[in-house]
XYZ file of C-alpha atoms in Angstrom:
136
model
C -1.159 34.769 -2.985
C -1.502 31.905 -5.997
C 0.933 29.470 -6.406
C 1.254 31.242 -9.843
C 2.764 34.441 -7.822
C 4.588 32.180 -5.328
C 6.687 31.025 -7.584
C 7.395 34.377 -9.614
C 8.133 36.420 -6.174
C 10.916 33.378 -5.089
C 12.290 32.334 -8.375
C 15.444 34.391 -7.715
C 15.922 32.984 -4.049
C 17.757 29.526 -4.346
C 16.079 26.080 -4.904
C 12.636 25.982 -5.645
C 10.733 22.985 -5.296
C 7.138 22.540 -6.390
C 5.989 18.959 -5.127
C 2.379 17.525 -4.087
C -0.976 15.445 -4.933
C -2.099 17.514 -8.132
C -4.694 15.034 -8.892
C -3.508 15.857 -12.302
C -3.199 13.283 -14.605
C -1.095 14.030 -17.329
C -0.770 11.718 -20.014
C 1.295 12.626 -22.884
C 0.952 16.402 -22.552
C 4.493 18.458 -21.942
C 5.691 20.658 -19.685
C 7.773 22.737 -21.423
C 7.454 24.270 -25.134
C 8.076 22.193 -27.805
C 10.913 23.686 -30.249
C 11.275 26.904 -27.594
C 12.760 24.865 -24.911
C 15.785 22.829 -24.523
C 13.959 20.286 -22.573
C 14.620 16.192 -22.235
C 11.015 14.951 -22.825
C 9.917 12.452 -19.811
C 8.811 9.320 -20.628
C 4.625 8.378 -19.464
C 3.193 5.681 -17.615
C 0.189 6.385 -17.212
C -1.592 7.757 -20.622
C -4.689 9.111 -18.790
C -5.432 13.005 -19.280
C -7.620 15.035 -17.607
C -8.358 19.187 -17.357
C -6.208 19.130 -13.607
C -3.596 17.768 -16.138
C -4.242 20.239 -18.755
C -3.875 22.921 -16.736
C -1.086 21.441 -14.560
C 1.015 21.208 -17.940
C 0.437 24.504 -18.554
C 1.292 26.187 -15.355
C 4.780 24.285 -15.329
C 5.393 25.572 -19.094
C 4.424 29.117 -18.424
C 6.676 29.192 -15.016
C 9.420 26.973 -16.805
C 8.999 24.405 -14.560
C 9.803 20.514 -15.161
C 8.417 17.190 -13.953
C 11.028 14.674 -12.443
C 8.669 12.038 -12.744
C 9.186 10.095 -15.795
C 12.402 12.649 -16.359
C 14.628 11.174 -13.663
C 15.092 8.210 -12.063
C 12.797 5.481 -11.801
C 9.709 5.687 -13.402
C 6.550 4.645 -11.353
C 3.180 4.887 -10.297
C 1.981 7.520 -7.834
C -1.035 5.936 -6.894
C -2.026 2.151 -6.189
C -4.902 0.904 -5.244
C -7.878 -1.950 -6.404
C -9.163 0.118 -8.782
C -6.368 0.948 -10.551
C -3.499 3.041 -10.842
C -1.916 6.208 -11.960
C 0.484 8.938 -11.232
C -1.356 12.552 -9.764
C 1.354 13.231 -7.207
C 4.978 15.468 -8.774
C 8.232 16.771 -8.178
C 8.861 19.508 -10.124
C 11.894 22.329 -10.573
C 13.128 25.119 -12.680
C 14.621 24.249 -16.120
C 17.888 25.203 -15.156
C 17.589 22.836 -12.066
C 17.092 19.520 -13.907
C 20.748 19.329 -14.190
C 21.716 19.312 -10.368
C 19.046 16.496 -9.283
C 20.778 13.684 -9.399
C 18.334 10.948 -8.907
C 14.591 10.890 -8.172
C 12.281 7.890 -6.460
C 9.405 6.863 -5.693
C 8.544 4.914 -2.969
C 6.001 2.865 -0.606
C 5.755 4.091 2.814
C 6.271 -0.009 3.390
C 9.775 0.126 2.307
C 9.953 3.536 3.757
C 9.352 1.303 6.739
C 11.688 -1.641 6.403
C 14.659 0.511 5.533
C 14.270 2.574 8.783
C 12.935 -0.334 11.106
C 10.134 1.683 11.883
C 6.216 0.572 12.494
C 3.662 3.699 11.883
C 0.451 2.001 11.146
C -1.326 4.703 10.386
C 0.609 5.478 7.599
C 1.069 2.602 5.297
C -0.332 4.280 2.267
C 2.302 7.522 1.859
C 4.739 7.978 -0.156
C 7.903 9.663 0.249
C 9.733 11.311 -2.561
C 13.752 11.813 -2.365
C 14.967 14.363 -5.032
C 19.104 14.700 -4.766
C 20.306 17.822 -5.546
C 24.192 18.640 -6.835
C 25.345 21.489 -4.967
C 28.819 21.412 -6.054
């Protein structure tokens, strides 16, 4: 089953999430349509484009999904390293599900770490995302 028909067949089962590495970089381009949806743009950080991004955008729009990154929250990079960096990894919910996520951040698995008091070496590059939902 795509990810396409995932979401259609659970749409009408509670909270769906859609998060991950996309290794879509998506610039500028929206996730919703323009004039047809009653969507609050999110602002960019990274300007970079590419096709995963393209067609990342597109998916989101036709399934009436959004992006909490840039939308929510802090604003921030996905992805750090020497070379650069840029934001490939999302959050993203229904339209009608913007409204009950309160807040939305990104964070190093380093202050992952000191928060918690807790050592896993192995892990120092991950990121966790925390997306706060309303359910009142």
């Amino acid at each position: 089953m795509t990810l396409l028909q995932q979401v259609y067949s659970n749409q009408t089962k509670g909270y769906t999430i859609i998060c991950g590495d996309f290794n879509a970089r998506c610039g500028s381009n929206t996730d919703y349509i323009e004039g047809v949806d009653d969507i609050k743009p999110r602002t960019t950080i990274d300007t970079t484009e590419n096709y995963n991004g393209d067609l990342f955008c597109e998916f989101l729009s036709d399934t009436n999904f959004a992006m909490l990154n840039g939308r929510i929250g802090i604003n921030d990079f996905t992805y750090i390293s020497p070379q650069g960096r840029s934001v490939v990894d999302y959050i993203c919910v229904p339209y009608e599900q913007l409204e009950s996520v309160l807040d939305f951040k990104i964070m190093r698995m380093s202050d992952v770490i000191n928060t918690l008091n807790y050592n896993p070496e192995a892990y120092l590059t991950t990121r966790f995302y925390l997306v706060i939902l309303n359910t009142q």
